[in-house]
XYZ file of C-alpha atoms in Angstrom:
575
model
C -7.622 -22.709 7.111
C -10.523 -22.349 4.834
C -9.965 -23.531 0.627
C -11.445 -22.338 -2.219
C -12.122 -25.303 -4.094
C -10.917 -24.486 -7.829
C -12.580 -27.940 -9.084
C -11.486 -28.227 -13.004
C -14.395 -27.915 -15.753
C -15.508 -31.104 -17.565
C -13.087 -31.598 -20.873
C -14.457 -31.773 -24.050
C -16.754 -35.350 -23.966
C -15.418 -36.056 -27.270
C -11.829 -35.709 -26.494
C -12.553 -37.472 -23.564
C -14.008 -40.816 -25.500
C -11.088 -40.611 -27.840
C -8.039 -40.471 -25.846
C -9.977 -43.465 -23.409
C -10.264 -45.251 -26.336
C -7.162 -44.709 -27.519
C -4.887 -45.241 -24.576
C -7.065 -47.535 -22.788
C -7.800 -45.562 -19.565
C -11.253 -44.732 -17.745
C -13.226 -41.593 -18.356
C -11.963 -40.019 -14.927
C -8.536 -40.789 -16.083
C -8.947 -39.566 -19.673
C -11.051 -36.515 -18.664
C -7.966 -35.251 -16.482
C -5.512 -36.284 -18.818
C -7.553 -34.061 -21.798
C -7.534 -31.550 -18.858
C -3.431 -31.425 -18.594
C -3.542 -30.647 -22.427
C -2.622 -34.410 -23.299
C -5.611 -35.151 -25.928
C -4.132 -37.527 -28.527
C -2.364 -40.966 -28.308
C 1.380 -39.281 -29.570
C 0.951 -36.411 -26.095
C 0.216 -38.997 -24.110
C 3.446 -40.985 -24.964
C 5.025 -38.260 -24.806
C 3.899 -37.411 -21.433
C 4.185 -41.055 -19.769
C 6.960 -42.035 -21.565
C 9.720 -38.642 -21.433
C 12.320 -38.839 -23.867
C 16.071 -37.152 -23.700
C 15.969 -36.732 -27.262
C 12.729 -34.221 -27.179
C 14.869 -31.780 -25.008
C 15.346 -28.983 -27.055
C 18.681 -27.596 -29.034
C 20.448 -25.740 -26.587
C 21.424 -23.529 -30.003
C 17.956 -21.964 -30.316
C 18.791 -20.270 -27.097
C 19.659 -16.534 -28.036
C 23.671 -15.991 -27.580
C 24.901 -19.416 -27.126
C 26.871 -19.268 -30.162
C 28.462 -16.631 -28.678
C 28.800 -18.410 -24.765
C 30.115 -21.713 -26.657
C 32.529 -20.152 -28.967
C 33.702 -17.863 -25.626
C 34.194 -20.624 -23.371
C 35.904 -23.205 -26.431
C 38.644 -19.916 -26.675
C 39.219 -19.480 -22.843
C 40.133 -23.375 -22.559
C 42.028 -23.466 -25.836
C 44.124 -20.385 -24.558
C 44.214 -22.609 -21.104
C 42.624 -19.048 -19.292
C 41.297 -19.051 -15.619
C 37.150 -19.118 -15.578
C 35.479 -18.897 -12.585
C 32.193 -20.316 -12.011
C 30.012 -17.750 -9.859
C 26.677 -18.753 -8.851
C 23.604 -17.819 -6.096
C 24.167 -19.181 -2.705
C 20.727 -20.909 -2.467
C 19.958 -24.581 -3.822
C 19.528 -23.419 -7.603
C 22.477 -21.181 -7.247
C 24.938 -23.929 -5.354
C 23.549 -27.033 -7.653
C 24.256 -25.012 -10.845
C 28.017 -24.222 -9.783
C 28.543 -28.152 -8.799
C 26.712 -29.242 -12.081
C 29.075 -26.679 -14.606
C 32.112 -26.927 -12.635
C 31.730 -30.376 -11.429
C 31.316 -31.083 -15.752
C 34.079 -28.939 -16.495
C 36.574 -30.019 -14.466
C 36.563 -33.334 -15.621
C 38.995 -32.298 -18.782
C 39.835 -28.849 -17.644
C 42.077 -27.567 -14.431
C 42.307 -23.943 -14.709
C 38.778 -23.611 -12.902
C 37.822 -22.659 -9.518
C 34.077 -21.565 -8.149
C 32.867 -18.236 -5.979
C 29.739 -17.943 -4.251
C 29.118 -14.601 -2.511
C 28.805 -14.266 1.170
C 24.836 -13.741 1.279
C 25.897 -11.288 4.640
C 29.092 -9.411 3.489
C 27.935 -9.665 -0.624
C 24.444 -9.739 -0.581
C 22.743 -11.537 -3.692
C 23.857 -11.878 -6.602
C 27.135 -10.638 -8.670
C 29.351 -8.404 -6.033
C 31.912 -5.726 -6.803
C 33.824 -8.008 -4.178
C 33.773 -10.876 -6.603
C 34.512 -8.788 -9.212
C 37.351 -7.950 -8.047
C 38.816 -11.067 -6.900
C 38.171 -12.588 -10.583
C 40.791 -9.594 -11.819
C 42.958 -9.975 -8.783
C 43.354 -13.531 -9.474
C 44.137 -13.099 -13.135
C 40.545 -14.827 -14.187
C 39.317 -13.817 -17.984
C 36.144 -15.111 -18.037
C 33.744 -15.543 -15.211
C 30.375 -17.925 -15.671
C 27.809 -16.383 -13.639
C 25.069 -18.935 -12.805
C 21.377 -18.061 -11.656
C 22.123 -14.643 -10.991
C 23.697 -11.805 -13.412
C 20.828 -10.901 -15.460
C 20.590 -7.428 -13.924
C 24.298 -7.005 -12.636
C 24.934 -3.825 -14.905
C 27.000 -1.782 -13.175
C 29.038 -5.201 -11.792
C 29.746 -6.491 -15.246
C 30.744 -2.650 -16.809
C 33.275 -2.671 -13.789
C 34.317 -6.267 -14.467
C 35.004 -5.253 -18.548
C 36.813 -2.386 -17.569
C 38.996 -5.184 -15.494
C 40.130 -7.212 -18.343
C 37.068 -10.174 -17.250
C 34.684 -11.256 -19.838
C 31.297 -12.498 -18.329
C 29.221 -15.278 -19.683
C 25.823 -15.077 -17.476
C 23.673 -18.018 -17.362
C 20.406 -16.885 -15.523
C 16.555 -17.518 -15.788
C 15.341 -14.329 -13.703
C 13.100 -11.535 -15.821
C 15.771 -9.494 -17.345
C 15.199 -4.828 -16.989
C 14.964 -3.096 -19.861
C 18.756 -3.164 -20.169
C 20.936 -6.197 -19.783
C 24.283 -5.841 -18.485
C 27.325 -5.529 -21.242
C 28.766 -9.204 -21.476
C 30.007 -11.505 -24.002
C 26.835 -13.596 -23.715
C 23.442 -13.549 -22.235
C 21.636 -17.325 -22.055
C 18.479 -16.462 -20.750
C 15.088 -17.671 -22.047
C 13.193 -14.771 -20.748
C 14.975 -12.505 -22.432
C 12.060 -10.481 -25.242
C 14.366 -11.408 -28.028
C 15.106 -15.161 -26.765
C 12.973 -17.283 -28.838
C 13.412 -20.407 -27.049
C 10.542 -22.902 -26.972
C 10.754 -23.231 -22.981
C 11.053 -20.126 -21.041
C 10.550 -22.001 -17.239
C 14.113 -23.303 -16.945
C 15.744 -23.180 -13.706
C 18.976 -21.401 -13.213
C 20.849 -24.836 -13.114
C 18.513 -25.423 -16.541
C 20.445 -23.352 -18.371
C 23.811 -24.188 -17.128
C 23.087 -27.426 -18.186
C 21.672 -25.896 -21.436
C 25.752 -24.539 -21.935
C 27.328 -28.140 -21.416
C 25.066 -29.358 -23.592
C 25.966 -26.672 -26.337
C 29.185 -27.271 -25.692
C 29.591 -30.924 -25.841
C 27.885 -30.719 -28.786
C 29.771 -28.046 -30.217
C 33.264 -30.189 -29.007
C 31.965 -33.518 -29.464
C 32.442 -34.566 -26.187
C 30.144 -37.784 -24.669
C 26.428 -36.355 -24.177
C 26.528 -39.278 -21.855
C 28.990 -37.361 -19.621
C 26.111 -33.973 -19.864
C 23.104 -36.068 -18.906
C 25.076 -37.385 -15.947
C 24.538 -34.523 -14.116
C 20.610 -34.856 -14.644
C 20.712 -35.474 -10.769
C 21.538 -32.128 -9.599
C 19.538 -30.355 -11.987
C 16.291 -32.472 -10.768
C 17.512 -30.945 -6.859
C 17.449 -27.177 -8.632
C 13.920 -27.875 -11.089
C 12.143 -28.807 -7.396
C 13.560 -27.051 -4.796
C 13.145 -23.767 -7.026
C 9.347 -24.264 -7.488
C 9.801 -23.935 -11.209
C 7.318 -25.104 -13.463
C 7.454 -29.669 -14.185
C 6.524 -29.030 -17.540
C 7.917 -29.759 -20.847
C 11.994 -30.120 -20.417
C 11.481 -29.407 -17.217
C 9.820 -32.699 -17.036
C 11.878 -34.402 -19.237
C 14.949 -33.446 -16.978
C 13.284 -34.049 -13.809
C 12.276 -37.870 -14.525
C 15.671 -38.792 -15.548
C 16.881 -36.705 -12.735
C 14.979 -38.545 -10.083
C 16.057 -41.702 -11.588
C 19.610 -40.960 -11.114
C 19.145 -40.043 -7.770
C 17.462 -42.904 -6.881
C 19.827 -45.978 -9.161
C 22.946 -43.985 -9.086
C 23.931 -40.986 -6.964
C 26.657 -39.083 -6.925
C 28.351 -39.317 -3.712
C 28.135 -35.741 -2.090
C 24.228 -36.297 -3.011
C 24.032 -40.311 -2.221
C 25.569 -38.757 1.846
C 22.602 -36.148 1.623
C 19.960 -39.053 0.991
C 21.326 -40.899 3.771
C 21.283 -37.996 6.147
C 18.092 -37.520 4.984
C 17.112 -40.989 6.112
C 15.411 -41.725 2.611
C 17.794 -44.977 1.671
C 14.923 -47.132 2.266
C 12.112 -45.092 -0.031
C 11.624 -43.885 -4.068
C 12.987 -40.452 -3.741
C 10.026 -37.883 -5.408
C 9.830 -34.366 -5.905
C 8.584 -33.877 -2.323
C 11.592 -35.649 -1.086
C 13.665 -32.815 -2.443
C 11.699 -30.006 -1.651
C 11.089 -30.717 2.205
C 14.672 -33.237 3.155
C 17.637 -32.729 0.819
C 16.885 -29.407 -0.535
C 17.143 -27.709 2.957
C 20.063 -29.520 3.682
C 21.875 -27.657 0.767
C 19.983 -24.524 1.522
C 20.858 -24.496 4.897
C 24.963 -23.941 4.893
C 23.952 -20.978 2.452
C 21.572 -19.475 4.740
C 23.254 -19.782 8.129
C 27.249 -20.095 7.150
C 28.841 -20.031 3.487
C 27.165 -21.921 1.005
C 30.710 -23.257 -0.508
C 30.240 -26.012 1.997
C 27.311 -27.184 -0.006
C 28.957 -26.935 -3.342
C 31.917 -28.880 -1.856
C 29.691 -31.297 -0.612
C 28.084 -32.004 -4.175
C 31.158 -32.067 -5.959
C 32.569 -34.420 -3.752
C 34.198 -37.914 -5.410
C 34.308 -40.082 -2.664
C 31.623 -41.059 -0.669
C 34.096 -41.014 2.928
C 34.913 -37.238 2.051
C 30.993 -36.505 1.342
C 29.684 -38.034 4.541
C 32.144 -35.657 6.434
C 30.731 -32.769 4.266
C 26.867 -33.948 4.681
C 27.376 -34.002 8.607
C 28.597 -30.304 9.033
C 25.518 -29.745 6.264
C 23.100 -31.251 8.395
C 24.319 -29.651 11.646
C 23.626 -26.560 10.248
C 20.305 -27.457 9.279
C 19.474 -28.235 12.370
C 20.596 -24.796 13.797
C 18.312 -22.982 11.238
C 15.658 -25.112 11.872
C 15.560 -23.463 15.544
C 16.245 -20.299 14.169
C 13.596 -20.741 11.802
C 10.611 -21.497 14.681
C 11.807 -18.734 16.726
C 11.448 -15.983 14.404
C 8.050 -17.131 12.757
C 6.660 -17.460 16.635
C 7.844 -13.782 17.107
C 6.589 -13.013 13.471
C 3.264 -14.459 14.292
C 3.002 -12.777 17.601
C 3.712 -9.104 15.869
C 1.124 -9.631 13.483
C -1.518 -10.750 16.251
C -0.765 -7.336 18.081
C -2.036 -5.501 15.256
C -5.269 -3.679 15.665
C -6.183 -3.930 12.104
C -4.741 -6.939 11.250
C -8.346 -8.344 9.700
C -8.341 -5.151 7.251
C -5.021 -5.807 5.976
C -4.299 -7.252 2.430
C -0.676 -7.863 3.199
C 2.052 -8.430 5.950
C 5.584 -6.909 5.892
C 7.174 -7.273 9.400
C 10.517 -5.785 10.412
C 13.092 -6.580 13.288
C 16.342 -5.437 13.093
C 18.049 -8.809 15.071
C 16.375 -11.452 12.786
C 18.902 -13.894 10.922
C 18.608 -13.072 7.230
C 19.498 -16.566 6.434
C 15.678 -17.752 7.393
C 13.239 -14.965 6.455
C 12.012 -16.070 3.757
C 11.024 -19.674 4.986
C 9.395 -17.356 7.914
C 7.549 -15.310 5.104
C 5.732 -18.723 3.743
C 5.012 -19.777 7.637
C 2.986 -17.095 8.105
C 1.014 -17.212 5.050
C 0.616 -20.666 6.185
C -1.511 -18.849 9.060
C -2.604 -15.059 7.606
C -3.277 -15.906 4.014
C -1.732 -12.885 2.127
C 1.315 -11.160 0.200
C 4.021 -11.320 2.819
C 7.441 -9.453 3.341
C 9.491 -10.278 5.809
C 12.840 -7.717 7.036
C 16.227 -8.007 9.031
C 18.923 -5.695 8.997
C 21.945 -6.122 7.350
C 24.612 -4.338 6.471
C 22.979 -1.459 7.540
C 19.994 -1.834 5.333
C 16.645 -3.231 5.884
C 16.857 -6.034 3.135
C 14.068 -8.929 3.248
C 12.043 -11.710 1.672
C 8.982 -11.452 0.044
C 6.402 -14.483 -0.980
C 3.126 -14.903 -2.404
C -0.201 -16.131 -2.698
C -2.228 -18.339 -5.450
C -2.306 -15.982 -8.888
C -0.851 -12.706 -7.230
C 2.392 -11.338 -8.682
C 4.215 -10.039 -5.908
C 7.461 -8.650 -8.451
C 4.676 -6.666 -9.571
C 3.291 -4.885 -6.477
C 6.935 -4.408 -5.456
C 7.927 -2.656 -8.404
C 4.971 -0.223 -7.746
C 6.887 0.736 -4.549
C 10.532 0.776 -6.550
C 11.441 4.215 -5.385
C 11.404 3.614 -1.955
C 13.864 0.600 -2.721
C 17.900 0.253 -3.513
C 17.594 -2.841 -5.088
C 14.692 -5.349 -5.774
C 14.550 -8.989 -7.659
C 12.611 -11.987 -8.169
C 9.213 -13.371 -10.166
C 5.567 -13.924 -9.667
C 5.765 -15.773 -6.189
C 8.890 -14.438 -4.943
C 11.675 -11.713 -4.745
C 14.155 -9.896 -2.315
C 14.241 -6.193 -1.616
C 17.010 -4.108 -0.128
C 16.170 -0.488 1.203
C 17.190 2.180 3.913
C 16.285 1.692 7.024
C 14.601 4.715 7.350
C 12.000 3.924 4.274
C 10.736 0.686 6.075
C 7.590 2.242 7.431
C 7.026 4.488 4.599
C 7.526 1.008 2.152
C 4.757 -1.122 4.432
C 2.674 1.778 3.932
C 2.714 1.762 0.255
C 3.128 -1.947 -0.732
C -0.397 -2.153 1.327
C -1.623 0.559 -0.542
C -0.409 -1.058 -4.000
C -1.729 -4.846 -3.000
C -5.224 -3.476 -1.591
C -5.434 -1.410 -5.035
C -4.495 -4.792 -7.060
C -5.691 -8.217 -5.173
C -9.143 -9.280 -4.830
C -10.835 -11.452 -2.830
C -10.399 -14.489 -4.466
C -6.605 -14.597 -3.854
C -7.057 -13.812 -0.262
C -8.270 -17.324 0.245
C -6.126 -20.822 -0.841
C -6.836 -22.658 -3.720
C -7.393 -26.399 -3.822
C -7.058 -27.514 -7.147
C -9.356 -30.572 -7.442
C -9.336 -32.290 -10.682
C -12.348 -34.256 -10.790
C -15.386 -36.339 -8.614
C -14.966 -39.884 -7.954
C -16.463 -42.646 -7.609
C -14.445 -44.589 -4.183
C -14.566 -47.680 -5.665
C -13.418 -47.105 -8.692
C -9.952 -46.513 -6.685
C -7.621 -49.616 -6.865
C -4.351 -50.435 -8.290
C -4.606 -50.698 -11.634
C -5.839 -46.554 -11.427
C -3.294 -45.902 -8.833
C -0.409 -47.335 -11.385
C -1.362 -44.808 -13.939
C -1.689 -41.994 -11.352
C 1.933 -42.726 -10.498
C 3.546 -42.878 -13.957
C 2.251 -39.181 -14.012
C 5.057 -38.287 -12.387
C 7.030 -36.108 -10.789
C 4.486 -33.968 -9.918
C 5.242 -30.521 -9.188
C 4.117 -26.685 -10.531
C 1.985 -27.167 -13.712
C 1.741 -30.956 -13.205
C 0.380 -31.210 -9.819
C -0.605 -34.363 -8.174
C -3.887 -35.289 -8.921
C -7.032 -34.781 -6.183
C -10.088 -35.631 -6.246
C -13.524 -34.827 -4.650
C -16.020 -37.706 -3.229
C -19.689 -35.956 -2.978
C -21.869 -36.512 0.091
C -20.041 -39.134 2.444
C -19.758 -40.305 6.432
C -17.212 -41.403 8.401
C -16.999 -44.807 10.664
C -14.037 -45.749 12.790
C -12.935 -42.718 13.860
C -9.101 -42.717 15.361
C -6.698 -40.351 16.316
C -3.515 -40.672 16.319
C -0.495 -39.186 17.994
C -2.462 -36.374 19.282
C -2.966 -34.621 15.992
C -3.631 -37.240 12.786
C -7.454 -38.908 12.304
C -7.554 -42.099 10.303
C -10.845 -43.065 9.580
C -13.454 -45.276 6.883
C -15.663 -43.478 4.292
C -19.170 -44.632 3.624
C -20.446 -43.866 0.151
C -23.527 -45.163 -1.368
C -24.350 -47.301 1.470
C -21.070 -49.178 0.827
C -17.869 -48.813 3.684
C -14.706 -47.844 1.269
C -11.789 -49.803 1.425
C -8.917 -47.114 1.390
C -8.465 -45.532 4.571
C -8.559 -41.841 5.098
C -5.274 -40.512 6.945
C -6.199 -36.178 7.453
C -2.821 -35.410 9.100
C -3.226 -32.525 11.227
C -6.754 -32.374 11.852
C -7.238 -33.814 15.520
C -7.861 -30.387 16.301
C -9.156 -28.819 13.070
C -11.870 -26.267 13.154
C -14.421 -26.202 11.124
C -17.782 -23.302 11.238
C -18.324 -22.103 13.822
C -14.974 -23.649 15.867
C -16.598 -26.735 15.630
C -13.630 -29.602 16.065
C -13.885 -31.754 12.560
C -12.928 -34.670 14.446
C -16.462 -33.967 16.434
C -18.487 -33.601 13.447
C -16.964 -36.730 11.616
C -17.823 -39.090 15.079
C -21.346 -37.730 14.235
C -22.024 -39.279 10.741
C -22.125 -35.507 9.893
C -22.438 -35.653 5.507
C -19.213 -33.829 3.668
C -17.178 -33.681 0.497
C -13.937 -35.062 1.063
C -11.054 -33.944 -1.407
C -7.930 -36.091 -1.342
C -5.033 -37.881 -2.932
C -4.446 -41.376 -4.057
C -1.099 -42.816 -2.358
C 0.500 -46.165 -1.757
C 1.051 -46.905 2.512
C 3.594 -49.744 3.162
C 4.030 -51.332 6.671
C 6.116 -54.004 7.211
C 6.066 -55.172 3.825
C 2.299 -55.222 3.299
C 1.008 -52.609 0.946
C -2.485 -50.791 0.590
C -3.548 -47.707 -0.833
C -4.869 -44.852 1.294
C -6.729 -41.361 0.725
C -4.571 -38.382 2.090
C -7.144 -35.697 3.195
C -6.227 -32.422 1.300
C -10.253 -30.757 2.681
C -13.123 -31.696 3.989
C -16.781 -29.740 3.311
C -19.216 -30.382 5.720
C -23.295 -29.615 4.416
């Protein structure tokens, strides 16, 4: 795949000389730091050093006066609440984080998660009902609820009060419930509107504790399962987001809980510093994967598990699963793939949307980002369920796919998500005419620009100004993520020597620059068999001393207890 290089514009040289001088960095360092908006000595503490007391007052989040006061009556009147959430990682790590909290000093509590096949997304008349079957009063709906109208009129008219906790762009009219906590909403003022959906669950413990004054302690404890939902949800690691993610990860990796301590060791990841990436590519599947195949109560059961016996049982079945929708997963992207290859005018097209009536919903839209992965453009992938054609959609760099599917609304029964990605239910019978206009509506909207990646390259480098005492401050810009990516850099006009590959598919090699043989090593997983203009194999052209510009990232390799640092190949430009 070819990449737009987006390489950053110089900062401002004077900001740059102050905040070196200041904090006692280089002028690469400073220049990208002055980039990231961190220009003065007090940002940059701020930024290396993240504090628990800069998170924000949950109070200055519109209604939760009104979800505090709601939820301090239901347990002083010792009413049942159920705590509803989403069946995907946000959804299930929300539930575990406000139930597992609650239920420390409160027993009239139990959790739902829909059945993503028999419910669908969401808030469900079906849960609805059980809530006023079961004599609940209040229900806490968790990452989902924000457009559940019709669901929360029927659930008044049922004696239920609903408190919905959600982070999802509200319609022009929210449904009628005792409180709304979400900072997107027009009249939320908020200071951070990128919370996750476990974000502003937490945000209600918080009010409440300090509402109650209960142990903040006992709130913050639960940082681990929100830094699971801030990563695995792709939102923004930015302001509290950041905050909450560093303490998150700590907790994960000093002090686990057990359901997620069984998940690490599944994941095989005992033995490493658990990142961002960690979550997003090992444990986050795990708890996605009971969810998208089975019931995701499994994975709430697993995370609220107190003994670490109980939780390995849990993690096993968990993993199991995963390994079932991992083969489900590569069967239905080859078959994806394959239908969009048979398309005559597949190279004209400015979007994919794919339907087959036997594909398993749980996996479509991990098959959606596989074969963007291959055809770079807004992609919609549909099973049948249910008797409707319902499906995933995803994204590509700066194109808001929410947007081009509300374009096509009419053709739809129900539709959700944001800028990168959503879900869509329709009839059947509208599939065709729905491909049909969402490529009208992205060809009228996208340009060229977005129809290629985007590698975001922060600055040029010098390769020997690379050694530890850089690499330390790289890492204590973590966790990287959305809005605080990890850095990459560009090397201008360099060779390679030593030329390896290795295990079929990875090339290590040396750079030359100025003359002088680098000491990191290059490691461009995935490129034995890379082509590069004209098909030409980049492993070819890098055995011939061939000049390029080589973008990468700075990381840490140890083997056997020696450590050395090493330049992951993100690109390579040849002349």
């Amino acid at each position: 795949m070819v990449y737009n290089w987006k390489i950053r514009e110089k900062a401002d040289i004077e900001d740059v000389n102050s905040l070196s001088s200041e904090i006692n960095v280089n002028e690469t360092l400073a220049n990208m730091l002055v980039n990231r908006g961190i220009n003065s000595f007090q940002k940059a503490k701020d930024y290396f050093r993240p504090d628990l007391d800069k998170l924000h007052d949950p109070y200055l989040m519109k209604d939760m006066d009104k979800a505090v006061d709601r939820l301090i009556q239901a347990i002083a009147a010792e009413e049942k609440i159920l705590i509803y959430g989403d069946y995907d990682v946000d959804g299930t790590t929300s539930v575990a984080l406000v139930y597992g909290y609650l239920s420390q000093f409160y027993g009239h509590l139990e959790f739902y998660i829909p059945d993503r096949y028999k419910e669908g997304y969401g808030i469900s008349e079906r849960g609805v009902r059980y809530a006023a079957e079961e004599n609940f009063k209040l229900v806490i709906s968790l990452d989902c609820g924000i457009k559940a109208i019709e669901k929360v009129k029927l659930a008044k008219e049922l004696g239920v009060d609903f408190i919905i906790c959600d982070h999802h762009t509200p319609g022009e009219e929210l449904p009628p419930a005792v409180a709304i906590l979400d900072p997107k909403r027009t009249d939320c003022t908020y200071p951070y509107k990128e919370l996750s959906g476990c974000g502003v669950g937490f945000k209600l413990i918080q009010g409440y504790a300090m509402k109650t004054g209960k142990d903040a302690s006992k709130v913050t404890s639960y940082l681990d399962l929100l830094a699971i939902s801030i990563a695995a949800d792709i939102v923004p690691i930015t302001g509290e987001n950041r905050i909450m993610a560093f303490y998150g990860i700590e907790r994960l990796n000093n002090n686990p809980r057990p359901g997620i301590k069984a998940l690490i060791l599944k994941s095989n990841l005992i033995e490493k510093e658990i990142d961002i990436s960690d979550i997003v590519f090992k444990i986050g599947p795990r708890i996605n994967a009971s969810g998208r195949l089975e019931h995701a109560k499994a994975s709430v059961e697993l995370l609220i598990s107190k003994d670490l016996d109980d939780a390995m049982r849990r993690a096993e079945i968990v993993d199991t699963v995963n390994a079932a929708r991992k083969n489900f997963d590569e069967n239905i992207t080859r078959e994806a793939l394959q239908m969009i290859e048979e398309k005559d005018t597949i190279h004209q097209m400015k979007s994919t949307v794919l339907f087959k009536e036997d594909w398993h919903k749980g996996v479509i839209g991990i098959v959606a980002s596989r074969c963007i992965e291959k055809y770079y453009r807004p992609t919609i992938i549909l099973t049948e369920s249910n008797n409707k054609a319902t499906g995933s959609a995803r994204s590509v760099y700066d194109f808001n796919i929410y947007e081009a599917i509300s374009e096509c609304s009419d053709l739809l029964e129900q539709f959700g998500g944001h800028k990168y990605a959503a879900g869509l239910t329709m009839s059947v019978s509208n599939v065709v005419a729905f491909q049909e206009k969402f490529e009208k509506v992205v060809s009228a909207r996208i340009q060229d620009v977005h129809l290629m990646p985007v590698l975001e390259v922060d600055d040029e480098i010098l390769l020997d100004q690379i050694n530890y005492k850089f690499y330390n401050i790289l890492k204590q810009m973590a966790p990287f993520g959305p809005g605080n990516s990890e850095p990459i850099f560009y090397a201008n006009q360099v060779y390679a020597e030593d030329v390896r590959i290795l295990k079929e598919k990875h090339l290590r090699f040396n750079v030359v620059q100025n003359g002088q043989v680098t000491k990191p090593v290059c490691i461009a997983f995935g490129m034995a068999d890379r082509t590069k203009y004209e098909d030409e194999i980049v492993y070819k052209m890098l055995k011939q001393k061939m000049r390029f510009d080589l973008a990468f990232e700075i990381r840490e390799n140890t083997f056997r207890n020696n450590s050395s640092l090493q330049l992951y190949v993100k690109d390579i430009k040849f002349d």
